[in-house]
C-alpha positions as a printed Julia matrix, in Angstrom:
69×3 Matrix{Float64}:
  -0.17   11.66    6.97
  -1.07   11.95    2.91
  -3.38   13.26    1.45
  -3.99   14.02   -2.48
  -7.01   14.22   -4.83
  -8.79   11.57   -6.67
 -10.24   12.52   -9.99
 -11.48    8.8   -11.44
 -11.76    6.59   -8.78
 -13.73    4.4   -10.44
 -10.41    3.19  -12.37
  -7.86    4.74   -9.31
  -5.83    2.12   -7.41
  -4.07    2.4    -3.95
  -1.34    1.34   -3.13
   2.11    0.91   -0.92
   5.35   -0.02   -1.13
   7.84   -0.83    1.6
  11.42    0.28    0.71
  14.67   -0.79    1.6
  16.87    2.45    2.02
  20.63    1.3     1.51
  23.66    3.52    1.9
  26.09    2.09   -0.6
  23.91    1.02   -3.83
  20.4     1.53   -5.4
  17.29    1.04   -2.76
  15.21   -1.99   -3.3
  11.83   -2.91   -2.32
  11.24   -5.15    0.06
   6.84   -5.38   -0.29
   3.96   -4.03   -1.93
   0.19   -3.96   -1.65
  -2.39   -2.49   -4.18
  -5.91   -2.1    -4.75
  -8.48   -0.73   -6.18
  -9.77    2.31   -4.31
 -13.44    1.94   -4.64
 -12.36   -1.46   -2.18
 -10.74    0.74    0.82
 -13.1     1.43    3.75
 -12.32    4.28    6.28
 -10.97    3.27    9.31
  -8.05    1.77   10.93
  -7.03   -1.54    8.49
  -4.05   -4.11    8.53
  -2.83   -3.75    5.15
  -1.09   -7.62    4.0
   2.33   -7.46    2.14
   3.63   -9.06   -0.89
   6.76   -9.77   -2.65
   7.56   -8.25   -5.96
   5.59  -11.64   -7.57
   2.78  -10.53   -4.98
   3.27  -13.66   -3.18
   1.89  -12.93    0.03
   4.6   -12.26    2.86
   3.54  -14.15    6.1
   3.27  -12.07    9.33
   4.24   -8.98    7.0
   1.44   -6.07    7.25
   1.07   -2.58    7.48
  -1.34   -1.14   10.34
  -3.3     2.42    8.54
  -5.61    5.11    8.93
  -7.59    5.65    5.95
  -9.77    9.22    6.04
 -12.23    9.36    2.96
 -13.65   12.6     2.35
């Protein structure tokens, strides 16, 4: 779980990034997703992944709990 402060959400984004974590050179990523955080709704949400040209990534999503307080 993470959790952090939000002092302008009016202009705050959201957002995640899938890594790749590799043992003999630099890490890359593999998928993103961002958004504005006035959009995100509490609840459990399937977050859809993109590539680095945010071309979405078919079957590829991320399953969440968001908590607004």
């Amino acid at each position: 779980a993470k959790s952090f402060q939000v002092v302008a959400s009016e202009v705050a984004m959201l957002g995640f990034r899938v890594m790749d974590k590799d043992t003999l050179g630099s890490d890359g990523q593999l998928a993103q997703f961002y958004c504005p955080l006035e959009a995100v709704r509490p609840g459990y949400r399937c977050v859809p992944l993109f590539d680095e040209a945010y071309r979405p990534l078919p079957g590829a999503n991320l399953f969440v709990k968001v908590v607004l307080s």
